[in-house]
Coordinates of C-alpha atoms in Angstrom, one line a residue:
Chain A
X1132 CA -1.2 -51.1 105.9
X1133 CA 0.5 -51.9 109.2
X1134 CA 4.1 -52.6 108.4
X1135 CA 6.7 -50.1 107.1
X1136 CA 8.4 -52.7 104.9
X1137 CA 5.2 -53.2 102.9
X1138 CA 6.0 -50.0 101.2
X1139 CA 8.7 -51.7 99.1
X1140 CA 5.8 -52.9 96.9
X1141 CA 5.5 -49.4 95.6
X1142 CA 8.7 -49.6 93.7
X1143 CA 7.7 -52.9 92.1
X1144 CA 4.3 -51.6 91.1
X1145 CA 5.7 -48.5 89.5
X1146 CA 8.1 -50.6 87.5
X1147 CA 5.3 -53.0 86.5
X1148 CA 3.1 -50.3 85.2
X1149 CA 5.9 -48.7 83.3
X1150 CA 6.8 -51.9 81.6
X1151 CA 3.1 -52.5 80.9
X1152 CA 3.0 -49.3 78.9
X1153 CA 6.0 -50.5 76.9
X1154 CA 4.2 -53.8 76.2
X1155 CA 1.2 -52.0 74.8
X1156 CA 3.3 -49.8 72.6
X1157 CA 5.0 -52.8 71.0
X1158 CA 1.6 -54.5 70.7
X1159 CA 0.4 -51.6 68.6
X1160 CA 3.5 -51.8 66.4
X1161 CA 2.9 -55.5 65.8
X1162 CA -0.7 -54.9 65.1
X1163 CA 0.2 -52.4 62.4
X1164 CA 2.8 -54.8 60.9
X1165 CA 0.0 -57.2 60.4
X1166 CA -1.6 -54.9 57.9
X1167 CA 1.3 -52.7 56.8
X1168 CA 3.9 -55.5 56.4
X1169 CA 6.9 -53.3 56.0
X1170 CA 6.2 -50.9 58.9
X1171 CA 9.5 -50.3 60.7
X1172 CA 11.2 -52.9 58.5
X1173 CA 14.0 -53.9 58.8
X1174 CA 14.7 -51.8 61.9
X1175 CA 12.2 -53.6 64.1
X1176 CA 11.1 -56.8 62.4
X1177 CA 8.0 -58.5 63.7
X1178 CA 9.8 -61.2 65.5
X1179 CA 11.7 -58.6 67.6
X1180 CA 8.6 -56.6 68.3
X1181 CA 6.8 -59.7 69.4
X1182 CA 9.6 -60.8 71.6
X1183 CA 9.6 -57.4 73.3
X1184 CA 5.8 -57.5 73.6
X1185 CA 5.6 -60.9 75.3
X1186 CA 8.8 -60.6 77.4
X1187 CA 7.6 -57.2 78.8
X1188 CA 4.4 -58.9 79.7
X1189 CA 6.1 -61.6 81.6
X1190 CA 8.5 -59.2 83.3
X1191 CA 5.8 -56.8 84.4
X1192 CA 3.6 -59.5 85.7
X1193 CA 6.5 -60.9 87.7
X1194 CA 7.1 -57.4 89.1
X1195 CA 3.5 -57.2 89.9
X1196 CA 3.5 -60.6 91.7
X1197 CA 6.6 -59.8 93.6
X1198 CA 5.2 -56.4 94.6
X1199 CA 2.0 -58.1 95.7
X1200 CA 3.9 -60.6 97.8
X1201 CA 6.0 -57.9 99.5
X1202 CA 2.8 -56.0 100.3
X1203 CA 0.7 -59.0 101.4
X1204 CA 3.2 -61.3 103.3
X1205 CA 4.2 -58.9 106.1
X1206 CA 0.5 -58.1 106.7
X1207 CA -0.5 -61.7 106.6
X1208 CA 2.4 -62.8 108.7
X1209 CA 2.0 -59.9 111.1
X1210 CA 5.7 -59.0 111.1
X1211 CA 8.1 -56.8 109.1
X1212 CA 9.7 -58.3 106.0
X1213 CA 12.7 -60.4 106.7
X1214 CA 15.1 -58.2 104.7
X1215 CA 13.8 -55.0 103.2
X1216 CA 17.3 -54.3 101.9
X1217 CA 17.4 -57.5 99.9
X1218 CA 14.1 -56.7 98.4
X1219 CA 15.4 -53.3 97.2
X1220 CA 18.6 -54.7 95.8
X1221 CA 16.7 -57.5 94.0
X1222 CA 14.4 -54.9 92.5
X1223 CA 17.2 -53.0 90.9
X1224 CA 18.9 -56.2 89.7
X1225 CA 15.7 -57.4 88.1
X1226 CA 14.9 -54.0 86.6
X1227 CA 18.4 -53.7 85.1
X1228 CA 18.3 -57.3 83.8
X1229 CA 14.9 -56.7 82.2
X1230 CA 15.7 -53.3 80.6
X1231 CA 19.1 -54.5 79.3
X1232 CA 17.5 -57.6 77.8
X1233 CA 14.9 -55.6 76.0
X1234 CA 17.5 -53.2 74.8
X1235 CA 19.6 -56.2 73.6
X1236 CA 16.6 -57.4 71.6
X1237 CA 16.1 -54.0 70.0
X1238 CA 19.7 -53.0 69.3
X1239 CA 21.5 -56.2 68.5
X1240 CA 20.5 -58.8 65.9
X1241 CA 19.3 -61.8 67.8
X1242 CA 21.9 -64.2 66.4
X1243 CA 24.6 -61.8 67.5
X1244 CA 23.0 -61.4 71.0
X1245 CA 23.0 -65.2 71.3
X1246 CA 26.7 -65.3 70.4
X1247 CA 27.6 -62.5 72.8
X1248 CA 25.7 -63.9 75.8
X1249 CA 27.0 -67.4 75.7
X1250 CA 24.2 -69.3 74.0
X1251 CA 26.9 -71.8 72.7
X1252 CA 27.6 -72.8 76.3
X1253 CA 24.1 -73.9 76.9
X1254 CA 21.6 -73.2 74.1
X1255 CA 18.3 -72.1 75.7
X1256 CA 17.4 -69.1 73.5
X1257 CA 15.0 -68.8 70.5
X1258 CA 12.1 -70.6 72.0
X1259 CA 8.8 -68.8 72.3
X1260 CA 8.6 -66.7 75.6
X1261 CA 11.9 -68.1 76.7
X1262 CA 14.0 -66.0 74.3
X1263 CA 16.0 -64.4 77.1
X1264 CA 19.8 -64.8 76.9
X1265 CA 21.4 -67.3 79.3
X1266 CA 22.6 -64.6 81.6
X1267 CA 19.2 -63.1 81.9
X1268 CA 17.7 -66.5 82.7
X1269 CA 20.4 -67.0 85.4
X1270 CA 19.6 -63.5 86.7
X1271 CA 15.9 -64.4 86.9
X1272 CA 16.7 -67.5 88.9
X1273 CA 18.9 -65.5 91.3
X1274 CA 16.2 -62.9 91.8
X1275 CA 13.5 -65.5 92.2
X1276 CA 15.6 -67.4 94.8
X1277 CA 16.4 -64.3 96.8
X1278 CA 12.8 -63.2 96.6
X1279 CA 11.4 -66.6 97.7
X1280 CA 14.0 -66.7 100.5
X1281 CA 13.0 -63.2 101.7
X1282 CA 9.2 -63.7 101.8
X1283 CA 9.7 -67.4 102.9
X1284 CA 11.6 -66.3 106.0
X1285 CA 9.0 -63.7 106.7
X1286 CA 6.2 -66.3 106.6
X1287 CA 8.2 -68.7 108.7
X1288 CA 8.7 -66.3 111.5
X1289 CA 5.2 -64.9 111.6
X1290 CA 1.6 -66.0 111.5
X1291 CA 0.8 -68.6 108.9
X1292 CA -2.4 -68.1 107.0
X1293 CA -3.9 -70.0 104.1
X1294 CA -3.5 -67.0 101.8
X1295 CA 0.2 -66.8 102.5
X1296 CA 0.7 -70.6 102.2
X1297 CA -1.1 -70.7 98.8
X1298 CA 0.9 -67.7 97.6
X1299 CA 4.1 -69.3 98.7
X1300 CA 3.3 -72.5 97.0
X1301 CA 2.5 -70.6 93.8
X1302 CA 5.7 -68.5 94.0
X1303 CA 8.0 -71.5 94.7
X1304 CA 6.2 -73.4 91.9
X1305 CA 6.9 -70.4 89.6
X1306 CA 10.6 -70.5 90.4
X1307 CA 10.9 -74.3 90.2
X1308 CA 9.0 -74.7 86.9
X1309 CA 11.2 -71.9 85.4
X1310 CA 14.2 -74.2 85.8
X1311 CA 12.9 -76.2 82.9
X1312 CA 13.8 -73.2 80.6
X1313 CA 17.4 -74.4 80.9
X1314 CA 16.5 -77.8 79.5
X1315 CA 16.5 -77.7 75.8
X1316 CA 16.7 -81.2 74.3
X1317 CA 18.1 -81.5 70.7
X1318 CA 15.0 -83.5 69.9
X1319 CA 12.3 -80.9 69.0
X1320 CA 9.5 -83.1 70.2
X1321 CA 11.0 -83.5 73.7
X1322 CA 12.0 -79.8 73.6
X1323 CA 8.3 -78.9 73.1
X1324 CA 7.1 -81.4 75.6
X1325 CA 9.2 -79.9 78.5
X1326 CA 8.9 -76.3 77.2
X1327 CA 5.2 -76.6 78.2
X1328 CA 6.3 -77.4 81.7
X1329 CA 7.3 -73.8 82.0
X1330 CA 4.6 -72.2 79.9
X1331 CA 1.5 -74.2 80.7
X1332 CA 2.3 -75.1 84.3
X1333 CA 2.9 -71.5 84.9
X1334 CA -0.2 -69.9 83.4
X1335 CA -2.6 -72.8 83.8
X1336 CA -1.0 -74.0 87.0
X1337 CA 1.0 -72.3 89.7
X1338 CA 0.1 -68.7 88.5
X1339 CA -3.5 -69.5 89.3
X1340 CA -2.5 -70.1 92.9
X1341 CA -0.9 -66.6 92.9
X1342 CA -4.0 -65.2 91.3
X1343 CA -6.3 -66.9 93.8
X1344 CA -4.4 -65.7 96.8
X1345 CA -4.1 -62.1 95.6
X1346 CA -7.9 -62.1 94.9
X1347 CA -8.7 -63.6 98.3
X1348 CA -6.5 -61.1 100.1
X1349 CA -8.2 -58.1 98.4
X1350 CA -11.6 -59.6 99.1
X1351 CA -11.0 -60.1 102.8
X1352 CA -9.8 -56.5 103.0
X1353 CA -12.6 -54.8 101.0
X1354 CA -15.6 -56.9 102.1
X1355 CA -14.8 -57.7 105.7
X1356 CA -16.1 -61.3 105.1
X1357 CA -14.9 -63.9 107.5
X1358 CA -11.4 -65.2 106.8
X1359 CA -12.7 -68.8 107.4
X1360 CA -15.2 -68.4 104.5
X1361 CA -12.7 -66.8 102.1
X1362 CA -10.0 -69.4 102.8
X1363 CA -12.3 -72.3 102.2
X1364 CA -13.2 -70.8 98.8
X1365 CA -9.5 -70.3 98.1
X1366 CA -8.7 -73.9 98.8
X1367 CA -11.4 -75.1 96.5
X1368 CA -10.4 -72.8 93.7
X1369 CA -6.8 -73.7 93.7
X1370 CA -7.6 -77.4 94.2
X1371 CA -9.7 -77.3 91.0
X1372 CA -7.0 -75.3 89.2
X1373 CA -4.4 -78.0 89.8
X1374 CA -6.7 -81.0 89.5
X1375 CA -7.8 -79.8 86.0
X1376 CA -4.7 -77.9 85.0
X1377 CA -1.9 -80.5 85.5
X1378 CA -3.3 -83.1 83.2
X1379 CA -4.8 -80.2 81.1
X1380 CA -1.2 -79.8 79.9
X1381 CA -2.2 -82.6 77.5
X1382 CA -4.1 -80.1 75.3
X1383 CA -0.7 -78.9 74.1
X1384 CA 0.4 -82.5 73.3
X1385 CA -2.1 -83.2 70.5
X1386 CA 0.0 -82.4 67.4
X1387 CA 3.7 -82.2 68.5
X1388 CA 4.5 -85.9 68.2
X1389 CA 3.3 -87.1 71.6
X1390 CA 1.3 -90.3 71.8
X1391 CA -2.4 -90.0 70.9
X1392 CA -3.9 -90.8 74.3
X1393 CA -3.0 -87.2 75.1
X1394 CA -5.9 -86.2 72.8
X1395 CA -8.4 -87.8 75.2
X1396 CA -6.7 -86.7 78.4
X1397 CA -5.9 -83.2 77.2
X1398 CA -9.5 -82.7 75.9
X1399 CA -11.2 -84.0 79.0
X1400 CA -9.1 -82.3 81.6
X1401 CA -8.7 -79.0 79.9
X1402 CA -12.5 -78.9 79.2
X1403 CA -12.7 -78.7 83.0
X1404 CA -10.2 -75.9 83.3
X1405 CA -12.9 -73.2 83.1
X1406 CA -14.3 -74.5 86.5
X1407 CA -11.7 -72.8 88.8
X1408 CA -12.2 -69.5 86.8
X1409 CA -16.0 -69.8 87.1
X1410 CA -15.5 -70.3 90.8
X1411 CA -13.4 -67.2 91.1
X1412 CA -16.2 -65.2 89.5
X1413 CA -18.7 -66.6 91.9
X1414 CA -16.3 -66.1 94.7
X1415 CA -15.7 -62.4 94.0
X1416 CA -19.4 -61.6 93.4
X1417 CA -20.6 -63.6 96.5
X1418 CA -18.1 -62.0 98.8
X1419 CA -19.0 -58.5 97.6
X1420 CA -22.7 -59.2 98.0
X1421 CA -22.2 -60.5 101.5
X1422 CA -19.9 -57.7 102.5
X1423 CA -20.0 -56.5 106.1
X1424 CA -18.8 -53.0 105.3
X1425 CA -18.4 -50.6 102.4
X1426 CA -14.8 -50.0 101.7
X1427 CA -14.0 -46.5 100.4
X1428 CA -11.8 -48.1 97.7
X1429 CA -14.6 -48.9 95.2
X1430 CA -12.1 -49.1 92.3
X1431 CA -10.3 -52.1 93.9
X1432 CA -13.7 -53.8 94.3
X1433 CA -14.4 -53.3 90.6
X1434 CA -11.0 -54.8 89.7
X1435 CA -11.7 -57.8 91.9
X1436 CA -15.0 -58.5 90.3
X1437 CA -13.6 -57.7 86.8
X1438 CA -10.7 -60.0 87.0
X1439 CA -13.0 -62.9 87.9
X1440 CA -15.3 -62.3 85.0
X1441 CA -12.6 -61.6 82.4
X1442 CA -10.5 -64.5 83.5
X1443 CA -13.5 -66.8 83.2
X1444 CA -14.3 -65.4 79.7
X1445 CA -10.7 -65.2 78.4
X1446 CA -9.1 -68.3 80.0
X1447 CA -12.3 -70.3 80.5
X1448 CA -14.7 -69.7 77.7
X1449 CA -12.2 -68.7 74.9
X1450 CA -9.9 -71.5 76.1
X1451 CA -12.7 -74.1 75.9
X1452 CA -13.7 -72.9 72.5
X1453 CA -10.7 -74.6 70.9
X1454 CA -9.4 -77.0 73.4
X1455 CA -11.2 -80.2 72.3
X1456 CA -8.9 -82.2 70.1
X1457 CA -11.2 -82.6 67.1
X1458 CA -11.8 -78.8 67.1
X1459 CA -8.2 -78.0 67.9
X1460 CA -7.1 -80.0 64.8
X1461 CA -8.4 -77.2 62.7
X1462 CA -7.8 -74.2 65.0
X1463 CA -4.3 -75.0 66.4
X1464 CA -1.9 -72.1 65.8
X1465 CA -4.4 -69.7 64.2
X1466 CA -5.7 -66.2 65.3
X1467 CA -8.1 -68.0 67.6
X1468 CA -5.1 -68.9 69.8
X1469 CA -4.1 -65.2 69.7
X1470 CA -7.6 -64.2 70.7
X1471 CA -7.7 -66.5 73.6
X1472 CA -4.2 -65.5 74.7
X1473 CA -5.0 -61.8 74.8
X1474 CA -8.1 -62.0 76.9
X1475 CA -6.8 -64.7 79.2
X1476 CA -3.6 -62.9 80.1
X1477 CA -5.4 -59.6 80.5
X1478 CA -8.4 -61.0 82.4
X1479 CA -6.5 -63.3 84.7
X1480 CA -3.1 -61.8 85.3
X1481 CA -3.0 -58.2 84.2
X1482 CA -6.2 -57.4 85.9
X1483 CA -5.4 -59.1 89.2
X1484 CA -2.1 -57.2 89.4
X1485 CA -4.0 -54.0 88.8
X1486 CA -6.5 -55.1 91.4
X1487 CA -3.8 -55.4 94.1
X1488 CA -2.2 -52.2 92.9
X1489 CA -5.5 -50.4 93.2
X1490 CA -6.0 -51.7 96.7
X1491 CA -2.4 -51.3 97.9
X1492 CA -1.1 -48.1 96.2
X1493 CA -3.3 -45.6 98.1
X1494 CA -2.4 -47.3 101.4
X1495 CA 1.3 -47.0 100.7
X1496 CA 0.6 -43.3 99.9
X1497 CA -0.9 -42.8 103.4
X1498 CA -4.6 -42.9 102.2
X1499 CA -7.4 -45.4 102.9
X1500 CA -8.5 -44.9 99.3
X1501 CA -8.0 -42.4 96.6
X1502 CA -10.3 -39.4 96.2
X1503 CA -13.6 -39.9 94.4
X1504 CA -12.3 -38.0 91.4
X1505 CA -9.3 -40.2 91.1
X1506 CA -11.3 -43.4 91.5
X1507 CA -13.8 -42.4 88.9
X1508 CA -10.9 -41.8 86.5
X1509 CA -9.4 -45.1 87.4
X1510 CA -12.7 -46.8 86.7
X1511 CA -12.8 -45.1 83.3
X1512 CA -9.4 -46.6 82.7
X1513 CA -10.8 -50.0 83.8
X1514 CA -13.8 -49.9 81.4
X1515 CA -11.8 -48.5 78.5
X1516 CA -9.1 -51.1 78.7
X1517 CA -11.5 -54.0 79.5
X1518 CA -14.0 -53.2 76.7
X1519 CA -11.2 -52.6 74.3
X1520 CA -9.8 -56.0 75.2
X1521 CA -13.2 -57.6 74.6
X1522 CA -13.2 -56.0 71.1
X1523 CA -9.6 -57.0 70.4
X1524 CA -10.6 -60.6 71.3
X1525 CA -13.8 -60.5 69.2
X1526 CA -11.9 -59.2 66.1
X1527 CA -9.1 -61.7 66.5
X1528 CA -11.8 -64.4 66.8
X1529 CA -13.4 -63.3 63.6
X1530 CA -10.0 -63.3 61.9
X1531 CA -9.4 -66.8 63.3
X1532 CA -12.7 -68.1 62.0
X1533 CA -12.0 -66.8 58.5
X1534 CA -8.5 -68.3 58.7
X1535 CA -9.8 -71.7 59.7
X1536 CA -12.5 -71.6 57.0
X1537 CA -10.2 -70.7 54.1
X1538 CA -7.0 -72.4 55.1
X1539 CA -7.9 -75.4 57.2
X1540 CA -11.6 -76.6 57.2
X1541 CA -12.0 -76.8 53.5
X1542 CA -11.4 -79.0 50.5
X1543 CA -9.6 -76.1 48.6
X1544 CA -7.2 -74.7 51.2
X1545 CA -5.7 -71.3 50.3
X1546 CA -2.0 -70.4 51.0
X1547 CA -1.3 -68.7 54.3
X1548 CA -0.5 -65.2 53.0
X1549 CA -3.5 -65.2 50.6
X1550 CA -5.7 -65.9 53.6
X1551 CA -4.0 -63.2 55.7
X1552 CA -4.9 -60.6 53.1
X1553 CA -8.5 -61.6 53.4
X1554 CA -8.4 -61.2 57.1
X1555 CA -7.0 -57.6 56.9
X1556 CA -10.3 -55.9 57.8
X1557 CA -10.3 -57.6 61.1
X1558 CA -6.7 -56.8 61.8
X1559 CA -7.4 -53.2 61.1
X1560 CA -10.3 -53.2 63.6
X1561 CA -8.2 -55.0 66.1
X1562 CA -5.6 -52.2 65.8
X1563 CA -8.3 -49.5 66.3
X1564 CA -9.4 -51.4 69.5
X1565 CA -5.7 -51.5 70.5
X1566 CA -5.5 -47.7 70.2
X1567 CA -8.5 -47.4 72.5
X1568 CA -6.8 -49.8 74.9
X1569 CA -3.8 -47.5 75.0
X1570 CA -6.1 -44.6 75.6
X1571 CA -7.6 -46.5 78.5
X1572 CA -4.2 -47.2 79.9
X1573 CA -3.3 -43.5 79.7
X1574 CA -6.5 -42.6 81.6
X1575 CA -5.7 -45.3 84.2
X1576 CA -2.1 -44.1 84.7
X1577 CA -3.4 -40.5 84.9
X1578 CA -5.7 -41.4 87.8
X1579 CA -2.6 -41.9 90.0
X1580 CA -1.9 -38.2 89.8
X1581 CA -5.4 -36.9 90.6
X1582 CA -6.5 -35.6 93.9
X1583 CA -4.8 -34.5 97.1
X1584 CA -4.4 -36.5 100.4
X1585 CA -6.9 -34.1 102.0
X1586 CA -9.5 -34.8 99.3
X1587 CA -8.9 -38.5 99.6
X1588 CA -9.3 -38.4 103.4
X1589 CA -12.5 -36.4 103.1
X1590 CA -14.1 -38.8 100.5
X1591 CA -13.0 -41.9 102.5
X1592 CA -14.4 -40.5 105.7
X1593 CA -17.8 -40.0 104.0
X1594 CA -18.0 -43.7 103.0
X1595 CA -16.9 -44.9 106.4
X1596 CA -19.5 -42.8 108.2
X1597 CA -22.2 -44.1 105.9
X1598 CA -21.0 -47.6 106.2
X1599 CA -21.0 -47.5 110.0
X1600 CA -24.7 -46.7 110.2
X1601 CA -25.8 -49.0 107.4
X1602 CA -27.5 -52.4 108.1
X1603 CA -25.6 -55.1 106.3
X1604 CA -27.1 -58.5 105.5
X1605 CA -27.3 -60.6 108.6
X1606 CA -27.0 -63.9 106.8
X1607 CA -23.5 -65.0 106.6
X1608 CA -21.9 -65.5 103.2
X1609 CA -22.2 -68.8 101.5
X1610 CA -19.6 -70.8 103.4
Chain B
X606 CA -20.6 -75.1 99.9
X607 CA -22.1 -75.2 103.4
X608 CA -21.3 -75.9 107.1
X609 CA -20.8 -79.6 106.7
X610 CA -18.1 -79.0 104.2
X611 CA -15.2 -77.7 106.3
X612 CA -12.0 -75.9 105.5
X613 CA -10.0 -78.9 106.5
X614 CA -11.9 -80.9 103.8
X615 CA -11.1 -78.3 101.2
X616 CA -7.5 -78.3 102.2
X617 CA -7.3 -82.0 101.9
X618 CA -8.8 -81.9 98.5
X619 CA -6.2 -79.3 97.4
X620 CA -3.2 -81.2 98.7
X621 CA -4.4 -84.7 98.0
X622 CA -5.8 -83.9 94.6
X623 CA -2.8 -82.0 93.4
X624 CA -0.4 -84.6 94.6
X625 CA -2.4 -87.4 93.0
X626 CA -2.5 -85.6 89.6
X627 CA 1.2 -84.7 89.8
X628 CA 2.0 -88.3 90.2
X629 CA -0.3 -89.3 87.4
X630 CA 1.3 -86.7 85.2
X631 CA 4.8 -87.9 86.0
X632 CA 3.7 -91.5 85.2
X633 CA 2.3 -90.5 81.9
X634 CA 5.5 -88.5 81.1
X635 CA 7.5 -91.6 81.8
X636 CA 5.3 -93.6 79.4
X637 CA 5.4 -90.9 76.8
X638 CA 9.2 -90.9 76.9
X639 CA 9.2 -94.7 76.4
X640 CA 7.0 -94.7 73.2
X641 CA 8.3 -91.4 71.8
X642 CA 11.1 -92.9 69.7
X643 CA 8.5 -94.6 67.4
X644 CA 7.0 -91.2 66.6
X645 CA 9.9 -88.7 66.5
X646 CA 12.2 -90.9 64.5
X647 CA 15.1 -89.8 66.6
X648 CA 17.4 -92.2 64.7
X649 CA 17.4 -89.5 61.9
X650 CA 18.6 -86.7 64.1
X651 CA 22.0 -86.1 62.6
X652 CA 24.5 -83.6 63.7
X653 CA 23.2 -81.4 60.9
X654 CA 19.7 -81.5 62.3
X655 CA 21.0 -80.5 65.7
X656 CA 22.9 -77.7 64.1
X657 CA 19.8 -76.7 62.1
X658 CA 17.7 -76.5 65.3
X659 CA 20.3 -74.2 66.8
X660 CA 20.3 -71.9 63.7
X661 CA 16.5 -71.9 63.9
X662 CA 16.7 -70.8 67.5
X663 CA 19.4 -68.3 67.2
X664 CA 17.6 -66.4 64.5
X665 CA 14.3 -66.4 66.5
X666 CA 12.3 -68.0 63.6
X667 CA 9.6 -68.8 66.1
X668 CA 9.0 -65.0 66.5
X669 CA 7.1 -65.0 63.2
X670 CA 6.4 -68.6 62.2
X671 CA 4.6 -71.5 63.9
X672 CA 6.4 -74.9 64.1
X673 CA 3.9 -77.7 64.6
X674 CA 1.4 -74.9 65.3
X675 CA 3.3 -73.3 68.1
X676 CA 5.0 -69.9 67.8
X677 CA 3.8 -66.6 66.3
X678 CA 1.0 -66.4 63.7
X679 CA 2.6 -63.8 61.4
X680 CA 4.1 -66.1 58.9
X681 CA 3.4 -69.6 57.5
X682 CA 3.6 -72.9 59.4
X683 CA 6.9 -74.6 58.8
X684 CA 6.4 -78.0 60.3
X685 CA 5.4 -79.2 56.8
X686 CA 7.2 -76.6 54.7
X687 CA 9.5 -79.3 53.4
X688 CA 6.5 -81.1 51.9
X689 CA 4.9 -77.9 50.8
X690 CA 8.0 -76.9 48.9
X691 CA 7.8 -80.2 46.9
X692 CA 10.1 -82.2 49.2
X693 CA 12.9 -79.9 48.3
X694 CA 15.7 -78.7 50.6
X695 CA 17.0 -76.6 47.8
X696 CA 13.8 -74.6 47.6
X697 CA 13.9 -73.9 51.3
X698 CA 17.5 -72.8 51.2
X699 CA 16.9 -70.6 48.2
X700 CA 13.9 -68.9 49.8
X701 CA 15.8 -68.0 52.9
X702 CA 18.9 -66.9 51.0
X703 CA 17.3 -64.5 48.6
X704 CA 15.1 -62.4 51.0
X705 CA 15.5 -58.7 50.1
X706 CA 17.4 -56.8 52.7
X707 CA 15.0 -53.8 52.7
X708 CA 11.9 -55.9 52.5
X709 CA 9.0 -55.6 50.1
X710 CA 7.0 -52.4 49.9
X711 CA 3.8 -52.5 51.9
X712 CA 4.1 -56.3 52.4
X713 CA 5.4 -58.7 55.1
X714 CA 8.8 -60.0 54.2
X715 CA 11.2 -62.3 55.9
X716 CA 14.4 -60.5 57.1
X717 CA 17.7 -61.3 55.4
X718 CA 19.6 -63.4 58.0
X719 CA 22.8 -63.7 56.0
X720 CA 23.1 -67.4 56.8
X721 CA 26.2 -69.3 55.5
X722 CA 25.7 -72.2 53.1
X723 CA 26.4 -74.6 55.9
X724 CA 23.7 -73.0 58.1
X725 CA 21.2 -73.0 55.2
X726 CA 21.8 -76.7 54.7
X727 CA 21.4 -77.4 58.4
X728 CA 18.2 -75.5 58.8
X729 CA 16.7 -77.2 55.7
X730 CA 17.8 -80.6 57.1
X731 CA 16.1 -79.7 60.5
X732 CA 12.9 -78.8 58.7
X733 CA 13.0 -82.0 56.7
X734 CA 13.4 -84.0 59.9
X735 CA 10.6 -82.0 61.5
X736 CA 8.2 -82.8 58.6
X737 CA 8.6 -86.5 59.3
X738 CA 7.5 -86.4 62.9
X739 CA 4.3 -88.4 63.5
X740 CA 2.0 -85.5 64.4
X741 CA -1.3 -87.5 64.2
X742 CA -1.8 -86.1 60.7
X743 CA -1.6 -82.5 61.6
X744 CA -1.8 -80.0 59.9
X745 CA -5.0 -80.9 58.1
X746 CA -3.6 -80.0 54.7
X747 CA -0.5 -78.9 52.9
X748 CA -1.1 -75.2 53.4
X749 CA -0.3 -75.6 57.1

């Protein structure tokens, strides 16, 4: 870390992890409500718990992305951040908006919240993931604009790199696509059509640019591979992401009233959406194999490889599983969708944010890397969370298959609630896996408090000395 | 990827490819908008349907149910509920109206939203209109 203003990222990362913990707690509540239907009813009905669960996810990932940008942009641009003060002010504004919104969900009936916050003025609420009151949405736009301005000015006055350009395109795209959340046509079909311009073009579009640039940044730092090589990979990954992902939006247009040619377009292009994720996996493993030094931060390297693999499995493989229209006809809106959503968000976005946190946090605390003890604990957290998520996904997949079999792909379809009862065993197992995930998260969070600066310095020095005498592969990385 | 494939080429594929597909996507969106009226029967969107959609949104129904397969997977699909309830608005209204305030012991239960009669009518009308959208024959059967 070379610039003082990079330290602002620390605030953002701490908030991100705090909200992440909240997200997991509400996930466990919902998981229990799946099997004990009246758990916390009517205090926290399922729809409220779900809104908190998904909105916390979005907010903490945004905190993570912003923190990552504040850390990366000064270093890439080789200059201090344009306005550290603005970054701190926006942090508190965003945190206050986020916390107040979640409290609003929990303490006020949603209809009353809509009334209080001016939903009559411009009805935007009550749509999945975009449940935020109008004032929160306006707040998000203001924060996003201030943030993009701040990092944008930094990029403009400093060195321009491919990583910072791709990151900026991703962040500007994120802000621009969010504007569609204010567009809520009275016609449900058109409402859904443009709703996906926020949701799909975020997670299967511009967010992949952010993901790619974060990963590329960490890989340059921990492997020492030539920037030229890394940047060429980055360009190809994000090119494939948008080439497949934009028309891939069509896989959401199969059954909402849009014309039927979307079944062909959506199937063909979204079937190719795993490609960029597969490339990310190759990218991470290749760069690590061709490394020109051993970085003392082994945990960050693990996260970098992990996010590639898990994003490919969750977003790529589990997405492909039900993306072809003839398959999706039977699986649309079942637990298979939930299975895919969980592993994809964790693998692609949660893990890449934890990857940059793992790399950046020790540096901001004046260390090259954390002590061995701390890193081993962090890696335990990694494995516990990741393996738990694999099991959550497998159990939800099993539940989804049962659901499709009994309710959809059959001559004698059973009613929804009857089928849900038959899936209970899988919901229970998912909940157990969820408890393990929470355990993993606790271990992960605990790792931040292990080891002194002196211990960290000693352990890092050992790796660096060893690395300086070691012969690294002479052949250059696959260009 | 090797030496003959340069960074400049990769960059051009990214910018060129993305721009091309953005334009194709916008073109298809334009076409979709043109043919949509035949499929969404927008001539039947009355003031009551519009009101019903707002009631639907302001009570966060999507937080438990799916509508045309999108939403939460905790409660039944409602895109075809009008047909599942025997083409009866009255049945939909009665179901929403008589949900027990304290739920059902050990079971999932829809909250009591205390909707007015006007709101109940509107939401039922909205669900009736939704059931008539041409969804390419989705869901596969009446159970949703």
